[in-house]
Tab-separated table of C-alpha atoms in Angstrom:
chain	number	residue	atom	x	y	z
S	12	UNK	CA	-5.771	10.343	-2.738
S	13	UNK	CA	-4.327	7.613	-0.848
S	14	UNK	CA	-6.105	7.934	2.579
S	15	UNK	CA	-4.947	5.917	5.785
S	16	UNK	CA	-7.766	3.364	7.327
S	17	UNK	CA	-9.744	5.369	10.286
S	18	UNK	CA	-12.068	2.378	11.755
S	19	UNK	CA	-15.282	5.204	9.481
S	20	UNK	CA	-14.396	3.094	6.740
S	21	UNK	CA	-14.673	-0.619	7.868
S	22	UNK	CA	-17.015	-0.953	6.030
S	23	UNK	CA	-15.482	-0.207	2.860
S	24	UNK	CA	-12.540	-1.804	3.599
S	25	UNK	CA	-14.345	-4.619	3.936
S	26	UNK	CA	-16.564	-4.701	1.460
S	27	UNK	CA	-13.018	-3.501	-1.105
S	28	UNK	CA	-10.961	-6.983	1.014
S	29	UNK	CA	-13.747	-9.439	0.226
S	30	UNK	CA	-12.001	-8.793	-3.726
S	31	UNK	CA	-9.182	-10.886	-2.563
S	32	UNK	CA	-9.304	-15.157	-2.218
S	33	UNK	CA	-8.110	-15.156	0.837
S	34	UNK	CA	-10.805	-12.819	2.325
S	35	UNK	CA	-13.408	-14.888	0.810
S	36	UNK	CA	-13.644	-16.045	4.494
S	37	UNK	CA	-15.871	-13.296	7.219
S	38	UNK	CA	-13.715	-14.616	9.604
S	39	UNK	CA	-10.218	-13.933	7.790
S	40	UNK	CA	-11.657	-10.791	6.744
S	41	UNK	CA	-12.385	-9.140	10.871
S	42	UNK	CA	-8.981	-10.754	11.570
S	43	UNK	CA	-7.031	-8.717	8.814
S	44	UNK	CA	-8.828	-5.791	10.132
S	45	UNK	CA	-8.110	-6.348	13.645
S	46	UNK	CA	-4.569	-6.749	12.636
S	47	UNK	CA	-4.479	-3.320	11.232
S	48	UNK	CA	-6.329	-1.573	13.869
S	49	UNK	CA	-3.677	-2.804	16.728
S	50	UNK	CA	-0.821	-3.618	15.395
S	51	UNK	CA	0.613	-0.167	13.864
S	52	UNK	CA	3.484	-1.676	11.679
S	53	UNK	CA	-0.088	-3.336	9.491
S	54	UNK	CA	-1.304	-0.378	8.194
S	55	UNK	CA	-4.074	-0.384	5.604
S	56	UNK	CA	-4.794	2.364	2.798
S	57	UNK	CA	-7.965	2.503	1.068
S	58	UNK	CA	-7.731	5.095	-2.310
S	59	UNK	CA	-9.712	7.756	-3.634
S	60	UNK	CA	-10.194	8.176	-7.446
S	61	UNK	CA	-10.738	11.620	-8.520
S	62	UNK	CA	-14.338	11.209	-8.103
S	63	UNK	CA	-13.929	10.983	-4.270
S	64	UNK	CA	-14.947	7.068	-4.608
S	65	UNK	CA	-13.121	4.937	-2.621
S	66	UNK	CA	-11.909	1.967	-5.758
S	67	UNK	CA	-9.361	-0.039	-4.379
S	68	UNK	CA	-7.623	-1.099	-0.630
S	69	UNK	CA	-3.246	-1.714	0.122
S	70	UNK	CA	-2.123	-3.578	2.536
S	71	UNK	CA	1.195	-2.470	4.347
S	72	UNK	CA	3.452	-3.836	6.296
S	73	UNK	CA	5.760	-0.868	8.018
S	74	UNK	CA	9.164	-1.150	9.042
S	75	UNK	CA	11.948	1.001	9.624
S	76	UNK	CA	13.275	0.799	6.085
S	77	UNK	CA	10.540	-1.006	4.187
S	78	UNK	CA	7.008	-0.999	3.253
S	79	UNK	CA	6.055	-4.336	2.243
S	80	UNK	CA	2.612	-4.557	0.224
S	81	UNK	CA	1.175	-7.402	1.264
S	82	UNK	CA	-1.865	-7.044	-1.175
S	83	UNK	CA	-3.886	-4.605	-3.513
S	84	UNK	CA	-7.530	-4.878	-3.873
S	85	UNK	CA	-9.696	-2.732	-6.328
S	86	UNK	CA	-13.360	-2.842	-7.330
S	87	UNK	CA	-14.412	-4.331	-10.785
S	88	UNK	CA	-14.008	-2.003	-13.224
S	89	UNK	CA	-11.102	0.110	-11.940
S	90	UNK	CA	-8.310	-4.056	-11.837
S	91	UNK	CA	-5.799	-1.676	-14.425
S	92	UNK	CA	-2.489	-1.274	-13.996
S	93	UNK	CA	-3.073	2.707	-14.488
S	94	UNK	CA	-5.005	2.094	-10.593
S	95	UNK	CA	-1.850	0.510	-9.224
S	96	UNK	CA	0.435	2.078	-10.436
S	97	UNK	CA	-0.858	5.360	-9.446
S	98	UNK	CA	-1.757	3.878	-5.590
S	99	UNK	CA	1.878	2.546	-6.113
S	100	UNK	CA	3.591	6.513	-7.044
S	101	UNK	CA	1.323	7.993	-4.286
S	102	UNK	CA	2.217	5.144	-1.452
S	103	UNK	CA	6.111	6.101	-2.443
S	104	UNK	CA	5.383	10.482	-2.193
S	105	UNK	CA	3.698	9.183	1.292
S	106	UNK	CA	6.916	7.582	2.236
S	107	UNK	CA	9.941	9.043	0.332
S	108	UNK	CA	12.655	7.742	2.960
S	109	UNK	CA	11.865	4.343	3.041
S	110	UNK	CA	12.214	1.268	0.350
S	111	UNK	CA	8.743	-0.362	-1.038
S	112	UNK	CA	9.044	-3.803	-1.786
S	113	UNK	CA	6.376	-6.240	-2.221
S	114	UNK	CA	4.827	-10.071	-1.802
S	115	UNK	CA	5.896	-12.060	-4.946
S	116	UNK	CA	3.581	-11.975	-6.246
S	117	UNK	CA	3.314	-7.493	-6.882
S	118	UNK	CA	6.731	-7.414	-7.766
S	119	UNK	CA	5.972	-7.122	-11.750
S	120	UNK	CA	4.380	-4.379	-10.807
S	121	UNK	CA	7.430	-2.003	-8.559
S	122	UNK	CA	9.404	-3.230	-11.790
S	123	UNK	CA	7.149	-1.266	-14.158
S	124	UNK	CA	6.846	1.522	-11.613
S	125	UNK	CA	10.961	1.517	-11.007
S	126	UNK	CA	11.649	1.763	-15.236
S	127	UNK	CA	8.729	4.226	-15.282
S	128	UNK	CA	11.256	6.310	-12.912
S	129	UNK	CA	14.099	5.198	-15.151
S	130	UNK	CA	12.908	6.832	-18.430
S	131	UNK	CA	11.974	10.220	-16.078
């Protein structure tokens, strides 16, 4: 389940973000959290699995027509394409009127989801 970031989830979000190379530096990590708290265009989501454990974080930039996937980080043990697909499919359900795009490193994941939808 996707949950929009709130201050209550700060430590969890920071822990999940720290798995990404860009956020190994604590100052970069704090700046990213501030950006998501202050700018309505940048929205951070946490992903909770079926056991209600927070296992992922999704960084987005939301505009009138698009949602841009900026990054996706999963906890060790949950780094499977199936979790990535579940997260993006939930995002699609949450914002059915917006087109989901991504930074180049996530383009293949979006392609996989689009192919799955065409098969249905």
